[in-house]
Amino acid sequence: MTANNQSASGNSPGVPILDLGRQSAALGRQIAAALARVCESGQFVLGPEVSELEKGIADYCRVEHAVGCASGSDALLLALMTFDVGPGDEVIVPSFTFFATASAITRLGARPVFADIRPDSFNLDPADVRRKLSPATRAILPVHLFGQCADMTALDGIADEWDLPVIEDAAQAMGAEFEGQRAGSMGQIGCFSFYPTKNLGGAGDGGMLTTRSADLADRLRLLRGHGMQPRYYHSVVGINSRLDSFQAAVLNCKLPHLEPWTRERQKLAEQYAELFVAEGLDRNVVLPQPMRGNRHVWNQYVIRIPDGRRDALRNFLTEARIGTEIYYPLGLHEQECFRYLDYAPTDLPQTYRASREVLALPIFPGLTVAEQEQVVGRIAEFLNRAGGHGIPAPKFLKYPARRKAAG
Ligand SMILES: *Cc1c(COP(=O)(O)O)cnc(C)c1O
């Protein structure tokens, strides 16, 4: 994933959206040694490396139990299986999320019920969740998008009232906090991914489930291993979703660095905000903002371009060799495979709008201030080019007042 930052467009070297090499270069030798140990042990699935990682993640997320599995997608599936979600059931989820959040529900024959997001946090709007509740609702599945927790006070309140479990999709938010509580410790089950682009990324696929309940942890362990207990006796139908020892060994090397990496991401986010303000762009661009009481871990730095020029800006940046990404170009309610759910695009107006306005900029440990200046400088160059694209004068959308981050 290392982009070639030597070749120039015009005279600027470019900035990659993500360069994993910078993060792990210093760990190369340690990781190689850990992998060699796994080879020598001959234990390639689960085993001591996985147990060590489960313990490390449980401590980090401040829960009693963590259960490794094959991916973040499987973590979501296993969490829903634990609560016997199936045909006839509904699960309330945001539409503005990665596909796996909803496909875990449909794979079990249940129906995802999409709720809208708040425009300031991109996270589930509790008021809309309340509107989407029905007698068929079996769980609420908030996503902590881009590294910031959803409003768990409000969502837990609704869940308590309706006696529903909350499953946190915390794939992008390891280490994030809401009112002092860690992502993955607030709902009944937290779901994490070690996909390489996450804040704690492996060298392939991997996932983890967190819970404070010993019973749920037992059930998750049973379900991830074909429901087999003891060997070759199956009381329930589970799946094969184990974490392999190589991944765990890599992640055990990286976990002690997660806090410093997170602080680096936070610093990069602050620097972006300062650079945008210095360029006078904080009025043309809506900057991401940590919500009150949140510890944002900045898996992504996502700005909004509310004047219809998002795609033109992205093309301009691509030509300038500046990597960007659109998370996500469509709400899930607009995806072809979910057409049978019968949503109109604007049924979720905030999701619809966000998907047309968002642009993720490079943010990763090792990104330099000079590179950030280049990113913001290019954005300024584009946005200040008066009328250059024949697009009418920007009509700014009204957003709720920004709140100051606590802590
Ligand atoms: C990455 C991600 C997942 C899926 O994780 P995988 O390990 O890729 O299966 C699920 N939900 C969200 C929000 C994610 O970002």
PDB file of N, CA, C and O in Angstrom, residues 196-256:
ATOM      1  N   PRO A 196      -6.041  -4.530   7.831  1.00  0.00           N
ATOM      2  CA  PRO A 196      -4.856  -3.661   7.896  1.00  0.00           C
ATOM      3  C   PRO A 196      -5.105  -2.150   7.977  1.00  0.00           C
ATOM      4  O   PRO A 196      -4.260  -1.426   8.491  1.00  0.00           O
ATOM      5  N   THR A 197      -6.249  -1.665   7.492  1.00  0.00           N
ATOM      6  CA  THR A 197      -6.477  -0.209   7.543  1.00  0.00           C
ATOM      7  C   THR A 197      -7.016   0.274   8.887  1.00  0.00           C
ATOM      8  O   THR A 197      -7.169   1.471   9.095  1.00  0.00           O
ATOM      9  N   LYS A 198      -7.332  -0.645   9.791  1.00  0.00           N
ATOM     10  CA  LYS A 198      -7.874  -0.223  11.097  1.00  0.00           C
ATOM     11  C   LYS A 198      -6.741   0.302  11.975  1.00  0.00           C
ATOM     12  O   LYS A 198      -5.561   0.074  11.686  1.00  0.00           O
ATOM     13  N   ASN A 199      -7.093   0.934  13.084  1.00  0.00           N
ATOM     14  CA  ASN A 199      -6.044   1.531  13.927  1.00  0.00           C
ATOM     15  C   ASN A 199      -5.087   0.485  14.483  1.00  0.00           C
ATOM     16  O   ASN A 199      -3.905   0.751  14.655  1.00  0.00           O
ATOM     17  N   LEU A 200      -5.604  -0.705  14.788  1.00  0.00           N
ATOM     18  CA  LEU A 200      -4.745  -1.848  15.097  1.00  0.00           C
ATOM     19  C   LEU A 200      -4.974  -2.867  13.982  1.00  0.00           C
ATOM     20  O   LEU A 200      -5.961  -3.592  13.991  1.00  0.00           O
ATOM     21  N   GLY A 201      -4.061  -2.876  13.039  1.00  0.00           N
ATOM     22  CA  GLY A 201      -4.248  -3.710  11.854  1.00  0.00           C
ATOM     23  C   GLY A 201      -3.246  -4.850  11.816  1.00  0.00           C
ATOM     24  O   GLY A 201      -2.081  -4.690  12.190  1.00  0.00           O
ATOM     25  N   GLY A 202      -3.679  -6.010  11.367  1.00  0.00           N
ATOM     26  CA  GLY A 202      -2.802  -7.167  11.266  1.00  0.00           C
ATOM     27  C   GLY A 202      -2.141  -7.232   9.896  1.00  0.00           C
ATOM     28  O   GLY A 202      -2.069  -6.249   9.163  1.00  0.00           O
ATOM     29  N   ALA A 203      -1.663  -8.427   9.568  1.00  0.00           N
ATOM     30  CA  ALA A 203      -1.060  -8.660   8.261  1.00  0.00           C
ATOM     31  C   ALA A 203      -2.009  -9.513   7.437  1.00  0.00           C
ATOM     32  O   ALA A 203      -1.599 -10.418   6.703  1.00  0.00           O
ATOM     33  N   GLY A 204      -3.289  -9.235   7.575  1.00  0.00           N
ATOM     34  CA  GLY A 204      -4.322 -10.008   6.902  1.00  0.00           C
ATOM     35  C   GLY A 204      -5.619  -9.775   7.641  1.00  0.00           C
ATOM     36  O   GLY A 204      -5.782  -8.731   8.283  1.00  0.00           O
ATOM     37  N   ASP A 205      -6.524 -10.750   7.585  1.00  0.00           N
ATOM     38  CA  ASP A 205      -7.812 -10.598   8.251  1.00  0.00           C
ATOM     39  C   ASP A 205      -7.766 -11.096   9.683  1.00  0.00           C
ATOM     40  O   ASP A 205      -7.004 -12.005  10.019  1.00  0.00           O
ATOM     41  N   GLY A 206      -8.587 -10.501  10.503  1.00  0.00           N
ATOM     42  CA  GLY A 206      -8.729 -10.941  11.895  1.00  0.00           C
ATOM     43  C   GLY A 206      -9.810 -10.132  12.561  1.00  0.00           C
ATOM     44  O   GLY A 206     -10.171  -9.046  12.086  1.00  0.00           O
ATOM     45  N   GLY A 207     -10.348 -10.660  13.654  1.00  0.00           N
ATOM     46  CA  GLY A 207     -11.401  -9.927  14.371  1.00  0.00           C
ATOM     47  C   GLY A 207     -11.418 -10.294  15.841  1.00  0.00           C
ATOM     48  O   GLY A 207     -10.717 -11.233  16.270  1.00  0.00           O
ATOM     49  N   MET A 208     -12.186  -9.553  16.614  1.00  0.00           N
ATOM     50  CA  MET A 208     -12.257  -9.791  18.060  1.00  0.00           C
ATOM     51  C   MET A 208     -13.623  -9.350  18.569  1.00  0.00           C
ATOM     52  O   MET A 208     -14.194  -8.379  18.086  1.00  0.00           O
ATOM     53  N   LEU A 209     -14.116 -10.105  19.540  1.00  0.00           N
ATOM     54  CA  LEU A 209     -15.358  -9.746  20.221  1.00  0.00           C
ATOM     55  C   LEU A 209     -15.036  -9.430  21.670  1.00  0.00           C
ATOM     56  O   LEU A 209     -14.222 -10.129  22.289  1.00  0.00           O
ATOM     57  N   THR A 210     -15.656  -8.390  22.207  1.00  0.00           N
ATOM     58  CA  THR A 210     -15.436  -8.047  23.613  1.00  0.00           C
ATOM     59  C   THR A 210     -16.769  -8.092  24.352  1.00  0.00           C
ATOM     60  O   THR A 210     -17.812  -7.761  23.781  1.00  0.00           O
ATOM     61  N   THR A 211     -16.723  -8.493  25.607  1.00  0.00           N
ATOM     62  CA  THR A 211     -17.943  -8.505  26.413  1.00  0.00           C
ATOM     63  C   THR A 211     -17.602  -8.533  27.900  1.00  0.00           C
ATOM     64  O   THR A 211     -16.530  -9.004  28.292  1.00  0.00           O
ATOM     65  N   ARG A 212     -18.519  -8.001  28.712  1.00  0.00           N
ATOM     66  CA  ARG A 212     -18.324  -8.064  30.160  1.00  0.00           C
ATOM     67  C   ARG A 212     -18.962  -9.322  30.740  1.00  0.00           C
ATOM     68  O   ARG A 212     -18.816  -9.611  31.909  1.00  0.00           O
ATOM     69  N   SER A 213     -19.703 -10.053  29.910  1.00  0.00           N
ATOM     70  CA  SER A 213     -20.452 -11.205  30.406  1.00  0.00           C
ATOM     71  C   SER A 213     -19.720 -12.517  30.139  1.00  0.00           C
ATOM     72  O   SER A 213     -19.397 -12.842  28.993  1.00  0.00           O
ATOM     73  N   ALA A 214     -19.494 -13.287  31.192  1.00  0.00           N
ATOM     74  CA  ALA A 214     -18.844 -14.596  31.041  1.00  0.00           C
ATOM     75  C   ALA A 214     -19.722 -15.535  30.214  1.00  0.00           C
ATOM     76  O   ALA A 214     -19.211 -16.327  29.407  1.00  0.00           O
ATOM     77  N   ASP A 215     -21.036 -15.449  30.392  1.00  0.00           N
ATOM     78  CA  ASP A 215     -21.950 -16.318  29.633  1.00  0.00           C
ATOM     79  C   ASP A 215     -21.884 -16.028  28.139  1.00  0.00           C
ATOM     80  O   ASP A 215     -21.822 -16.950  27.317  1.00  0.00           O
ATOM     81  N   LEU A 216     -21.905 -14.725  27.807  1.00  0.00           N
ATOM     82  CA  LEU A 216     -21.826 -14.371  26.385  1.00  0.00           C
ATOM     83  C   LEU A 216     -20.480 -14.795  25.808  1.00  0.00           C
ATOM     84  O   LEU A 216     -20.407 -15.289  24.680  1.00  0.00           O
ATOM     85  N   ALA A 217     -19.406 -14.628  26.583  1.00  0.00           N
ATOM     86  CA  ALA A 217     -18.077 -15.022  26.090  1.00  0.00           C
ATOM     87  C   ALA A 217     -18.042 -16.530  25.818  1.00  0.00           C
ATOM     88  O   ALA A 217     -17.526 -16.972  24.781  1.00  0.00           O
ATOM     89  N   ASP A 218     -18.608 -17.322  26.710  1.00  0.00           N
ATOM     90  CA  ASP A 218     -18.660 -18.785  26.507  1.00  0.00           C
ATOM     91  C   ASP A 218     -19.419 -19.123  25.234  1.00  0.00           C
ATOM     92  O   ASP A 218     -19.009 -19.975  24.446  1.00  0.00           O
ATOM     93  N   ARG A 219     -20.534 -18.436  25.047  1.00  0.00           N
ATOM     94  CA  ARG A 219     -21.369 -18.728  23.883  1.00  0.00           C
ATOM     95  C   ARG A 219     -20.657 -18.313  22.585  1.00  0.00           C
ATOM     96  O   ARG A 219     -20.722 -19.011  21.580  1.00  0.00           O
ATOM     97  N   LEU A 220     -19.944 -17.196  22.658  1.00  0.00           N
ATOM     98  CA  LEU A 220     -19.194 -16.750  21.469  1.00  0.00           C
ATOM     99  C   LEU A 220     -18.083 -17.744  21.126  1.00  0.00           C
ATOM    100  O   LEU A 220     -17.848 -18.067  19.968  1.00  0.00           O
ATOM    101  N   ARG A 221     -17.396 -18.245  22.159  1.00  0.00           N
ATOM    102  CA  ARG A 221     -16.334 -19.233  21.915  1.00  0.00           C
ATOM    103  C   ARG A 221     -16.899 -20.505  21.292  1.00  0.00           C
ATOM    104  O   ARG A 221     -16.303 -21.107  20.400  1.00  0.00           O
ATOM    105  N   LEU A 222     -18.077 -20.907  21.789  1.00  0.00           N
ATOM    106  CA  LEU A 222     -18.728 -22.101  21.267  1.00  0.00           C
ATOM    107  C   LEU A 222     -19.088 -21.893  19.784  1.00  0.00           C
ATOM    108  O   LEU A 222     -18.777 -22.731  18.930  1.00  0.00           O
ATOM    109  N   LEU A 223     -19.708 -20.744  19.489  1.00  0.00           N
ATOM    110  CA  LEU A 223     -20.191 -20.488  18.131  1.00  0.00           C
ATOM    111  C   LEU A 223     -19.055 -20.304  17.122  1.00  0.00           C
ATOM    112  O   LEU A 223     -19.196 -20.657  15.957  1.00  0.00           O
ATOM    113  N   ARG A 224     -17.925 -19.731  17.547  1.00  0.00           N
ATOM    114  CA  ARG A 224     -16.828 -19.515  16.586  1.00  0.00           C
ATOM    115  C   ARG A 224     -16.169 -20.846  16.205  1.00  0.00           C
ATOM    116  O   ARG A 224     -15.462 -20.934  15.216  1.00  0.00           O
ATOM    117  N   GLY A 225     -16.347 -21.887  17.020  1.00  0.00           N
ATOM    118  CA  GLY A 225     -15.727 -23.185  16.755  1.00  0.00           C
ATOM    119  C   GLY A 225     -16.761 -24.264  16.463  1.00  0.00           C
ATOM    120  O   GLY A 225     -16.740 -25.328  17.087  1.00  0.00           O
ATOM    121  N   HIS A 226     -17.685 -23.959  15.513  1.00  0.00           N
ATOM    122  CA  HIS A 226     -18.663 -24.957  15.062  1.00  0.00           C
ATOM    123  C   HIS A 226     -19.590 -25.442  16.168  1.00  0.00           C
ATOM    124  O   HIS A 226     -20.149 -26.543  16.069  1.00  0.00           O
ATOM    125  N   GLY A 227     -19.728 -24.691  17.240  1.00  0.00           N
ATOM    126  CA  GLY A 227     -20.618 -25.139  18.313  1.00  0.00           C
ATOM    127  C   GLY A 227     -20.161 -26.451  18.924  1.00  0.00           C
ATOM    128  O   GLY A 227     -20.965 -27.220  19.455  1.00  0.00           O
ATOM    129  N   MET A 228     -18.853 -26.690  18.840  1.00  0.00           N
ATOM    130  CA  MET A 228     -18.329 -28.012  19.222  1.00  0.00           C
ATOM    131  C   MET A 228     -17.793 -27.986  20.657  1.00  0.00           C
ATOM    132  O   MET A 228     -16.875 -27.245  20.971  1.00  0.00           O
ATOM    133  N   GLN A 229     -18.391 -28.806  21.522  1.00  0.00           N
ATOM    134  CA  GLN A 229     -17.931 -28.893  22.906  1.00  0.00           C
ATOM    135  C   GLN A 229     -18.575 -30.088  23.594  1.00  0.00           C
ATOM    136  O   GLN A 229     -19.800 -30.085  23.749  1.00  0.00           O
ATOM    137  N   PRO A 230     -17.850 -31.139  24.001  1.00  0.00           N
ATOM    138  CA  PRO A 230     -16.428 -31.343  23.732  1.00  0.00           C
ATOM    139  C   PRO A 230     -16.193 -31.707  22.255  1.00  0.00           C
ATOM    140  O   PRO A 230     -17.126 -31.690  21.459  1.00  0.00           O
ATOM    141  N   ARG A 231     -14.970 -32.047  21.933  1.00  0.00           N
ATOM    142  CA  ARG A 231     -14.589 -32.331  20.559  1.00  0.00           C
ATOM    143  C   ARG A 231     -15.531 -33.332  19.883  1.00  0.00           C
ATOM    144  O   ARG A 231     -15.810 -34.395  20.413  1.00  0.00           O
ATOM    145  N   TYR A 232     -16.051 -32.941  18.718  1.00  0.00           N
ATOM    146  CA  TYR A 232     -16.951 -33.734  17.878  1.00  0.00           C
ATOM    147  C   TYR A 232     -18.338 -33.927  18.466  1.00  0.00           C
ATOM    148  O   TYR A 232     -19.100 -34.767  18.012  1.00  0.00           O
ATOM    149  N   TYR A 233     -18.676 -33.137  19.472  1.00  0.00           N
ATOM    150  CA  TYR A 233     -20.052 -33.096  19.971  1.00  0.00           C
ATOM    151  C   TYR A 233     -20.575 -31.674  19.780  1.00  0.00           C
ATOM    152  O   TYR A 233     -19.937 -30.714  20.243  1.00  0.00           O
ATOM    153  N   HIS A 234     -21.704 -31.548  19.078  1.00  0.00           N
ATOM    154  CA  HIS A 234     -22.208 -30.225  18.693  1.00  0.00           C
ATOM    155  C   HIS A 234     -23.595 -29.997  19.280  1.00  0.00           C
ATOM    156  O   HIS A 234     -24.551 -30.651  18.882  1.00  0.00           O
ATOM    157  N   SER A 235     -23.698 -29.059  20.205  1.00  0.00           N
ATOM    158  CA  SER A 235     -24.994 -28.761  20.807  1.00  0.00           C
ATOM    159  C   SER A 235     -25.736 -27.698  20.012  1.00  0.00           C
ATOM    160  O   SER A 235     -26.964 -27.651  20.006  1.00  0.00           O
ATOM    161  N   VAL A 236     -24.997 -26.833  19.339  1.00  0.00           N
ATOM    162  CA  VAL A 236     -25.605 -25.800  18.493  1.00  0.00           C
ATOM    163  C   VAL A 236     -24.815 -25.735  17.187  1.00  0.00           C
ATOM    164  O   VAL A 236     -23.697 -26.242  17.112  1.00  0.00           O
ATOM    165  N   VAL A 237     -25.418 -25.097  16.162  1.00  0.00           N
ATOM    166  CA  VAL A 237     -24.713 -24.961  14.890  1.00  0.00           C
ATOM    167  C   VAL A 237     -23.943 -23.639  14.889  1.00  0.00           C
ATOM    168  O   VAL A 237     -24.529 -22.561  14.888  1.00  0.00           O
ATOM    169  N   GLY A 238     -22.638 -23.745  14.949  1.00  0.00           N
ATOM    170  CA  GLY A 238     -21.807 -22.544  14.907  1.00  0.00           C
ATOM    171  C   GLY A 238     -21.171 -22.380  13.545  1.00  0.00           C
ATOM    172  O   GLY A 238     -21.655 -22.919  12.547  1.00  0.00           O
ATOM    173  N   ILE A 239     -20.106 -21.613  13.476  1.00  0.00           N
ATOM    174  CA  ILE A 239     -19.352 -21.443  12.233  1.00  0.00           C
ATOM    175  C   ILE A 239     -17.872 -21.671  12.539  1.00  0.00           C
ATOM    176  O   ILE A 239     -17.487 -21.787  13.706  1.00  0.00           O
ATOM    177  N   ASN A 240     -17.070 -21.767  11.475  1.00  0.00           N
ATOM    178  CA  ASN A 240     -15.632 -21.829  11.690  1.00  0.00           C
ATOM    179  C   ASN A 240     -15.071 -20.420  11.542  1.00  0.00           C
ATOM    180  O   ASN A 240     -14.974 -19.902  10.428  1.00  0.00           O
ATOM    181  N   SER A 241     -14.760 -19.793  12.633  1.00  0.00           N
ATOM    182  CA  SER A 241     -14.220 -18.436  12.556  1.00  0.00           C
ATOM    183  C   SER A 241     -13.196 -18.243  13.657  1.00  0.00           C
ATOM    184  O   SER A 241     -13.445 -17.598  14.659  1.00  0.00           O
ATOM    185  N   ARG A 242     -12.034 -18.867  13.463  1.00  0.00           N
ATOM    186  CA  ARG A 242     -10.981 -18.758  14.473  1.00  0.00           C
ATOM    187  C   ARG A 242      -9.945 -17.747  14.013  1.00  0.00           C
ATOM    188  O   ARG A 242      -9.768 -17.512  12.823  1.00  0.00           O
ATOM    189  N   LEU A 243      -9.279 -17.159  14.992  1.00  0.00           N
ATOM    190  CA  LEU A 243      -8.178 -16.246  14.676  1.00  0.00           C
ATOM    191  C   LEU A 243      -6.919 -17.083  14.561  1.00  0.00           C
ATOM    192  O   LEU A 243      -6.659 -17.947  15.410  1.00  0.00           O
ATOM    193  N   ASP A 244      -6.127 -16.850  13.508  1.00  0.00           N
ATOM    194  CA  ASP A 244      -4.944 -17.688  13.396  1.00  0.00           C
ATOM    195  C   ASP A 244      -3.766 -17.085  14.150  1.00  0.00           C
ATOM    196  O   ASP A 244      -3.710 -15.891  14.447  1.00  0.00           O
ATOM    197  N   SER A 245      -2.836 -17.962  14.487  1.00  0.00           N
ATOM    198  CA  SER A 245      -1.754 -17.584  15.391  1.00  0.00           C
ATOM    199  C   SER A 245      -0.807 -16.564  14.771  1.00  0.00           C
ATOM    200  O   SER A 245      -0.246 -15.724  15.488  1.00  0.00           O
ATOM    201  N   PHE A 246      -0.611 -16.615  13.458  1.00  0.00           N
ATOM    202  CA  PHE A 246       0.255 -15.625  12.806  1.00  0.00           C
ATOM    203  C   PHE A 246      -0.296 -14.212  13.009  1.00  0.00           C
ATOM    204  O   PHE A 246       0.438 -13.285  13.359  1.00  0.00           O
ATOM    205  N   GLN A 247      -1.597 -14.070  12.775  1.00  0.00           N
ATOM    206  CA  GLN A 247      -2.198 -12.738  12.958  1.00  0.00           C
ATOM    207  C   GLN A 247      -2.043 -12.273  14.393  1.00  0.00           C
ATOM    208  O   GLN A 247      -1.692 -11.122  14.660  1.00  0.00           O
ATOM    209  N   ALA A 248      -2.334 -13.178  15.323  1.00  0.00           N
ATOM    210  CA  ALA A 248      -2.251 -12.808  16.740  1.00  0.00           C
ATOM    211  C   ALA A 248      -0.826 -12.407  17.106  1.00  0.00           C
ATOM    212  O   ALA A 248      -0.599 -11.455  17.861  1.00  0.00           O
ATOM    213  N   ALA A 249       0.164 -13.110  16.546  1.00  0.00           N
ATOM    214  CA  ALA A 249       1.566 -12.804  16.860  1.00  0.00           C
ATOM    215  C   ALA A 249       1.930 -11.402  16.367  1.00  0.00           C
ATOM    216  O   ALA A 249       2.587 -10.631  17.073  1.00  0.00           O
ATOM    217  N   VAL A 250       1.476 -11.060  15.166  1.00  0.00           N
ATOM    218  CA  VAL A 250       1.734  -9.713  14.626  1.00  0.00           C
ATOM    219  C   VAL A 250       1.049  -8.670  15.514  1.00  0.00           C
ATOM    220  O   VAL A 250       1.638  -7.648  15.886  1.00  0.00           O
ATOM    221  N   LEU A 251      -0.191  -8.954  15.865  1.00  0.00           N
ATOM    222  CA  LEU A 251      -0.970  -7.982  16.647  1.00  0.00           C
ATOM    223  C   LEU A 251      -0.416  -7.824  18.059  1.00  0.00           C
ATOM    224  O   LEU A 251      -0.455  -6.725  18.624  1.00  0.00           O
ATOM    225  N   ASN A 252       0.108  -8.913  18.627  1.00  0.00           N
ATOM    226  CA  ASN A 252       0.729  -8.800  19.958  1.00  0.00           C
ATOM    227  C   ASN A 252       1.955  -7.880  19.918  1.00  0.00           C
ATOM    228  O   ASN A 252       2.245  -7.191  20.891  1.00  0.00           O
ATOM    229  N   CYS A 253       2.664  -7.875  18.786  1.00  0.00           N
ATOM    230  CA  CYS A 253       3.801  -6.940  18.638  1.00  0.00           C
ATOM    231  C   CYS A 253       3.318  -5.499  18.528  1.00  0.00           C
ATOM    232  O   CYS A 253       3.978  -4.566  18.968  1.00  0.00           O
ATOM    233  N   LYS A 254       2.170  -5.312  17.896  1.00  0.00           N
ATOM    234  CA  LYS A 254       1.692  -3.946  17.613  1.00  0.00           C
ATOM    235  C   LYS A 254       0.901  -3.320  18.758  1.00  0.00           C
ATOM    236  O   LYS A 254       0.901  -2.091  18.901  1.00  0.00           O
ATOM    237  N   LEU A 255       0.204  -4.151  19.535  1.00  0.00           N
ATOM    238  CA  LEU A 255      -0.705  -3.613  20.553  1.00  0.00           C
ATOM    239  C   LEU A 255      -0.040  -2.599  21.503  1.00  0.00           C
ATOM    240  O   LEU A 255      -0.642  -1.562  21.797  1.00  0.00           O
ATOM    241  N   PRO A 256       1.196  -2.843  21.980  1.00  0.00           N
ATOM    242  CA  PRO A 256       1.809  -1.840  22.872  1.00  0.00           C
ATOM    243  C   PRO A 256       2.016  -0.478  22.211  1.00  0.00           C
ATOM    244  O   PRO A 256       2.211   0.509  22.909  1.00  0.00           O
TER     245      PRO A 256
END
